[in-house]
Each structure stands twice: as structure tokens, then as C-alpha cells.
XYZ file of C-alpha atoms in Angstrom:
320
model
C -75.167 -132.458 -23.384
C -77.560 -132.707 -20.773
C -78.887 -136.207 -19.313
C -82.505 -136.333 -19.077
C -83.178 -140.044 -17.766
C -81.881 -140.004 -14.379
C -82.712 -139.581 -10.676
C -82.774 -135.994 -9.591
C -82.997 -134.389 -6.038
C -85.031 -131.309 -5.291
C -82.160 -128.771 -6.063
C -81.387 -130.372 -9.166
C -84.642 -129.690 -10.889
C -84.464 -126.145 -10.304
C -80.661 -125.904 -11.580
C -81.227 -128.138 -14.415
C -84.246 -126.445 -15.521
C -82.011 -123.270 -15.892
C -79.122 -125.391 -17.365
C -81.502 -126.718 -19.972
C -82.244 -123.002 -21.284
C -78.510 -122.180 -21.122
C -77.559 -125.191 -23.302
C -80.910 -125.084 -25.735
C -82.379 -121.944 -25.020
C -81.559 -120.155 -28.439
C -82.880 -122.992 -30.314
C -85.852 -123.753 -28.148
C -87.135 -120.025 -28.341
C -86.337 -119.552 -32.005
C -88.602 -122.557 -33.002
C -91.045 -121.438 -30.173
C -91.488 -117.942 -31.833
C -91.802 -119.253 -35.305
C -94.345 -121.854 -34.432
C -96.299 -120.035 -31.578
C -95.418 -116.232 -32.842
C -98.919 -115.675 -34.969
C -101.016 -116.932 -32.076
C -99.015 -114.813 -29.887
C -99.683 -111.851 -31.741
C -103.268 -112.569 -32.223
C -103.656 -113.184 -28.430
C -102.252 -109.697 -27.435
C -104.279 -108.064 -30.255
C -107.572 -109.653 -28.758
C -106.317 -108.454 -25.037
C -105.550 -104.988 -26.098
C -108.760 -104.286 -28.554
C -111.177 -106.739 -27.444
C -110.896 -106.684 -23.634
C -110.420 -102.683 -23.672
C -113.768 -102.368 -25.529
C -115.542 -104.709 -23.017
C -113.942 -103.301 -19.670
C -114.623 -99.903 -21.210
C -118.140 -100.702 -21.480
C -118.411 -102.350 -17.900
C -116.551 -99.674 -16.151
C -118.283 -96.740 -17.967
C -121.863 -98.184 -17.123
C -121.004 -98.633 -13.706
C -119.687 -95.149 -13.042
C -122.502 -93.660 -14.893
C -125.071 -95.169 -12.536
C -126.716 -96.952 -15.612
C -127.124 -100.406 -14.320
C -128.775 -101.504 -17.194
C -126.459 -100.308 -19.946
C -123.909 -103.181 -19.893
C -126.776 -105.555 -20.158
C -128.148 -103.509 -23.146
C -124.681 -103.212 -24.712
C -124.591 -107.272 -24.825
C -128.265 -107.337 -25.899
C -127.689 -105.231 -28.821
C -124.455 -106.861 -29.954
C -125.144 -110.429 -29.095
C -124.498 -112.189 -32.463
C -121.081 -110.207 -32.841
C -120.089 -110.987 -29.484
C -120.961 -114.667 -29.618
C -118.926 -114.955 -32.863
C -116.160 -113.187 -31.102
C -116.333 -115.172 -28.200
C -116.127 -118.414 -30.221
C -113.095 -117.170 -32.061
C -111.436 -116.262 -28.888
C -112.064 -119.756 -27.432
C -110.517 -121.238 -30.346
C -107.723 -118.880 -30.507
C -106.857 -119.489 -26.570
C -107.444 -123.362 -27.032
C -104.727 -123.400 -29.919
C -102.418 -121.364 -27.728
C -102.758 -123.515 -24.763
C -102.244 -126.581 -27.043
C -99.177 -125.313 -28.464
C -97.845 -123.819 -25.088
C -98.385 -127.082 -23.341
C -97.053 -129.807 -26.170
C -94.228 -127.741 -27.772
C -91.964 -128.335 -24.652
C -93.112 -132.050 -24.565
C -92.078 -132.592 -28.291
C -88.910 -130.649 -28.135
C -87.831 -132.356 -24.698
C -88.620 -135.734 -26.505
C -86.332 -135.027 -29.461
C -83.585 -133.668 -27.272
C -83.976 -136.526 -24.997
C -83.609 -138.874 -27.725
C -80.197 -137.441 -28.639
C -80.981 -134.662 -31.181
C -78.618 -131.675 -30.602
C -80.458 -128.870 -32.614
C -83.999 -129.089 -33.337
C -85.680 -127.870 -36.570
C -89.262 -126.104 -36.686
C -90.169 -128.503 -39.477
C -89.449 -131.448 -37.065
C -91.754 -130.097 -34.270
C -94.687 -129.249 -36.805
C -94.135 -132.589 -38.056
C -94.827 -133.851 -34.383
C -97.884 -132.010 -34.144
C -99.304 -133.258 -37.506
C -98.341 -136.977 -36.848
C -99.950 -136.658 -33.340
C -103.107 -134.861 -34.237
C -105.408 -137.661 -33.458
C -103.780 -138.027 -30.183
C -103.894 -134.310 -29.545
C -107.796 -134.225 -30.103
C -108.110 -137.176 -27.794
C -106.267 -135.528 -25.016
C -108.204 -132.164 -25.431
C -111.445 -134.177 -24.873
C -109.973 -135.979 -22.083
C -108.672 -133.004 -20.530
C -111.791 -130.907 -20.972
C -114.240 -133.387 -19.729
C -112.395 -135.629 -17.414
C -109.239 -133.814 -15.715
C -110.575 -130.209 -15.882
C -113.960 -130.998 -14.142
C -112.373 -133.185 -11.528
C -109.649 -130.559 -10.657
C -112.262 -127.666 -10.404
C -114.395 -129.808 -7.895
C -111.215 -130.408 -5.935
C -110.103 -126.633 -6.168
C -113.585 -125.651 -5.322
C -113.733 -127.788 -2.335
C -110.367 -126.254 -1.143
C -111.748 -122.730 -1.536
C -114.670 -123.588 0.699
C -112.407 -124.841 3.427
C -110.660 -121.445 3.399
C -113.169 -120.511 5.789
C -111.730 -122.866 8.289
C -107.904 -121.866 7.340
C -107.317 -125.543 6.278
C -108.308 -125.022 2.868
C -104.940 -122.302 2.421
C -102.841 -125.586 3.047
C -105.054 -127.604 0.760
C -104.719 -125.061 -2.205
C -100.935 -125.032 -1.708
C -100.919 -128.706 -2.087
C -103.682 -128.944 -5.014
C -102.382 -126.497 -7.414
C -98.942 -127.705 -7.808
C -100.213 -131.434 -7.852
C -102.740 -130.701 -10.041
C -100.154 -129.113 -12.449
C -97.758 -131.914 -12.216
C -100.384 -134.619 -12.746
C -101.622 -132.871 -16.051
C -97.962 -132.171 -17.085
C -96.917 -135.806 -16.577
C -100.130 -136.838 -18.369
C -99.034 -135.095 -21.581
C -95.455 -136.135 -21.244
C -96.304 -139.748 -20.719
C -99.047 -139.912 -23.439
C -96.943 -138.503 -26.114
C -93.760 -140.280 -24.867
C -95.353 -144.030 -24.740
C -97.636 -146.003 -26.256
C -100.234 -145.918 -23.516
C -103.776 -144.717 -24.082
C -105.090 -141.827 -22.342
C -106.623 -143.139 -19.201
C -103.239 -145.350 -18.799
C -101.147 -142.218 -19.011
C -103.463 -140.431 -16.674
C -103.225 -143.545 -14.185
C -99.394 -143.534 -14.437
C -99.313 -139.565 -13.838
C -101.019 -140.020 -10.667
C -99.287 -142.745 -9.340
C -95.834 -141.124 -10.333
C -96.472 -138.292 -7.971
C -96.458 -140.612 -4.969
C -94.349 -143.368 -5.769
C -91.506 -144.961 -8.265
C -92.377 -147.839 -10.414
C -90.422 -150.238 -8.536
C -92.207 -149.180 -5.337
C -88.846 -149.756 -3.020
C -87.721 -145.975 -3.304
C -88.706 -143.006 -1.131
C -91.774 -141.114 -2.429
C -90.954 -138.436 -4.919
C -94.019 -136.311 -3.962
C -92.243 -133.741 -1.842
C -89.514 -133.063 -4.362
C -91.963 -132.727 -7.297
C -94.315 -130.691 -5.248
C -91.339 -128.238 -3.705
C -89.831 -127.764 -7.259
C -93.143 -126.882 -8.743
C -93.948 -124.402 -5.934
C -90.393 -122.595 -6.520
C -91.209 -122.106 -10.112
C -94.786 -120.917 -9.257
C -93.166 -118.449 -7.124
C -90.492 -117.343 -9.737
C -93.297 -116.893 -12.301
C -95.548 -114.941 -9.802
C -92.929 -112.589 -8.766
C -91.636 -111.529 -12.378
C -95.224 -111.459 -13.821
C -96.442 -109.345 -10.884
C -93.841 -106.644 -11.514
C -95.184 -106.416 -15.272
C -98.678 -106.387 -13.971
C -98.024 -103.846 -11.321
C -96.786 -101.334 -13.901
C -100.181 -100.992 -15.735
C -102.041 -100.693 -12.737
C -99.847 -97.802 -11.466
C -100.077 -96.178 -14.850
C -103.926 -95.979 -14.524
C -103.757 -94.793 -11.034
C -100.985 -92.391 -11.766
C -103.400 -91.098 -14.661
C -106.306 -90.746 -12.159
C -104.414 -88.814 -9.823
C -102.540 -86.460 -12.225
C -105.291 -85.785 -14.939
C -107.594 -82.751 -14.790
C -110.934 -84.091 -13.480
C -113.327 -83.316 -16.586
C -115.378 -86.288 -16.083
C -114.405 -88.154 -19.037
C -111.483 -90.117 -17.887
C -113.187 -90.832 -14.649
C -116.169 -92.327 -16.523
C -114.142 -94.548 -18.722
C -110.526 -94.837 -17.669
C -109.699 -97.359 -20.271
C -110.563 -94.920 -23.276
C -108.169 -92.882 -25.247
C -104.438 -93.166 -25.093
C -104.514 -94.072 -21.429
C -106.626 -97.322 -21.989
C -104.375 -98.386 -24.949
C -101.136 -97.933 -22.972
C -102.810 -99.846 -20.331
C -103.673 -102.976 -22.273
C -100.555 -102.867 -24.149
C -98.438 -103.051 -20.838
C -100.914 -105.518 -19.721
C -100.422 -107.431 -22.919
C -96.801 -107.370 -22.545
C -97.101 -109.041 -18.961
C -99.279 -111.696 -20.452
C -96.142 -112.365 -23.190
C -93.853 -112.612 -20.398
C -95.911 -114.941 -18.433
C -96.447 -117.081 -21.469
C -92.616 -117.216 -22.286
C -91.762 -117.722 -18.626
C -94.198 -120.661 -18.394
C -91.809 -122.679 -20.527
C -89.584 -122.712 -17.387
C -92.174 -124.559 -15.548
C -93.110 -127.082 -18.256
C -89.358 -127.803 -18.901
C -89.015 -128.427 -15.041
C -92.221 -130.809 -15.031
C -90.588 -132.799 -18.117
C -87.399 -133.170 -15.913
C -89.668 -134.400 -13.234
C -91.155 -136.824 -15.590
C -88.092 -138.364 -16.700
C -86.886 -138.536 -13.191
C -89.983 -140.813 -12.494
C -88.976 -143.179 -15.393
C -86.631 -145.348 -13.488
C -87.370 -148.177 -15.811
C -85.342 -146.335 -18.609
C -82.615 -144.886 -16.354
C -80.175 -147.883 -16.599
C -81.013 -148.642 -20.185
C -80.117 -145.008 -21.149
C -76.935 -145.019 -19.157
C -75.934 -148.383 -20.803
C -76.623 -146.766 -24.270
C -74.430 -143.796 -23.324
C -71.682 -146.053 -22.197
C -71.823 -147.983 -25.501
C -71.545 -144.730 -27.359
C -68.584 -143.854 -25.583
C -66.848 -146.814 -26.245
C -67.672 -146.548 -30.152
C -66.502 -142.870 -30.183
C -63.254 -144.008 -28.368
């Protein structure tokens, strides 16, 4: 059994994230697939068929020299595209909610002493917290996201003077940690959205007692390592469909059809199937980042460390 509420150093976040899946991975991903499976299938289907059609129209019009063909395509299919766009937005929003909150609810139960989580228990957590989930989505959409976009945009502007590169390296992991801490704290405590947001920001730079060394760099470093792992693995899967298209361009007989729209026919389907697999792998691997963020959150809750340790000692005494 893993201990969650305890102080961890930089290396422990990485090793314990992998240990978590070693201990609970089978049960974790079983529930993840049962809860999220349909959304994942629909998302991959949208990527394969929907994006293939749009990219095909875009590439075909550009390579044919018809500068207004793409605009005309949108004008002729405006109603269908608006409805499809709304459905895609809802689909991706639901996917994001489940992907972000599933690790939160799962770790909350495991940290509370559960050994094996049932799918119905996680679904029940989603139902019971429906109101809080809605408030969180509104807060993230209208408060956290705009502020993050402004900061990230400012960092990109500063790329012109090089310092922006270092700011981006700081901003991305920090923004991810703040948003992750916000969700963990919001659903693990009775705090309101703004209280949890305040805690998630303060927790990046100091522990509650204020007498210990700032945890910022170990949180930042652990997130960077996870980002790199995710990037390297997903890049391999992204590289495959790109090489497939380039290989098809070089090896196919130039008849003008493939060059006009490389996403048409079997080549296009294979490309987007491989790209869909890459997206699927990315979504599964992202759980490693969320679990890592959860361990960092439990590290920050020093107010509960001693309490949990005392409860564990009492439990050992009872078992003996």
C-alpha cells in the first residue's frame, strides 16, 4: 500500500508515480476504459473522419490554386459545420472533464484507504459532484484559462529577446501544476473555487507552515520530467503517420490525384488512423502527469501528514 500524505523529494515524485501504476495500474485503467471508453472511441472517430474531410478540403484547394474554394466549402456547409463544431466542442469538453477528474476521484479514494475501486464508485463521485464540476468548468473557462493565455502569450512575445524561451519553460509546468492543484484541492476539501485557486497558487511556492524550503523547484522539475516523457513517446507515434504520408508522396506514381489531396483514399485513412492512435496513447500517458500532480498535492498538504501517520500507527496497533 502506498502512503500518499507525506513529504517527497524531487526523485520520489517520479519513482512513486510509476510505483502507483505498478500497484494500482490494472484496476485504474480498467475503470478508466469503462468510464472513458465511449468518449475515446467517439473522439478518435471524429479525428479520423471529421478532420480528414476538413484537411482534405484545405490541402486540395491550396494545391489546386483555388484560393476561394475552401471559403466556399465552408459557406455551402455552414449549418452542418456549426452543428458539428458544437458537438465536437461538447465531446472534447466531456473528454477533458473525465480525463482531469478521474485521477482526482480515484486517488482520493485510494488515499482514503480503499484498495480496489469499483467503476460505480467513481461514477457516483462524478454524479455527487456534478454541481462543483459545473462551477469548476465555468471558473476554468472564464478565469484560469484567460489569465493563462495572457501570460503564455506574453512569454511568446518575449521569444524575440530569448528570455521568453525560459519564461515558457517556467510558465507551462507552473500553469499545469496550479490547475491540477486546484482540482485536487477543490474536490478533496470543502473550500470554494476561489479558495482552492488561492491555495493552488500559494502551494507552488511555500508550505502551509511557511517554515520549510519552497517546494517550487521540485514541483516544477517533476512536471518537466513528465512533460519530456510524454513528448518523447507521443512524438514517436506522431512521426510514424508523417513518414507514411511522405513515403507515399515519394513512392506513388505522380498522377496528380494524390498530390492534389494526400488525405484522400487509403493513404488518408491510414494517416488519420495512426494519428488517432497517437492521440489515444497521449491521453493514456497523460494519466502519468495527473498522478504525479496528485502526489505533489498530497506533498503540499503538510497539515494532514502527521494526522495520517498517527492513524496508520493506531491501525497497526489494532491489527496486532
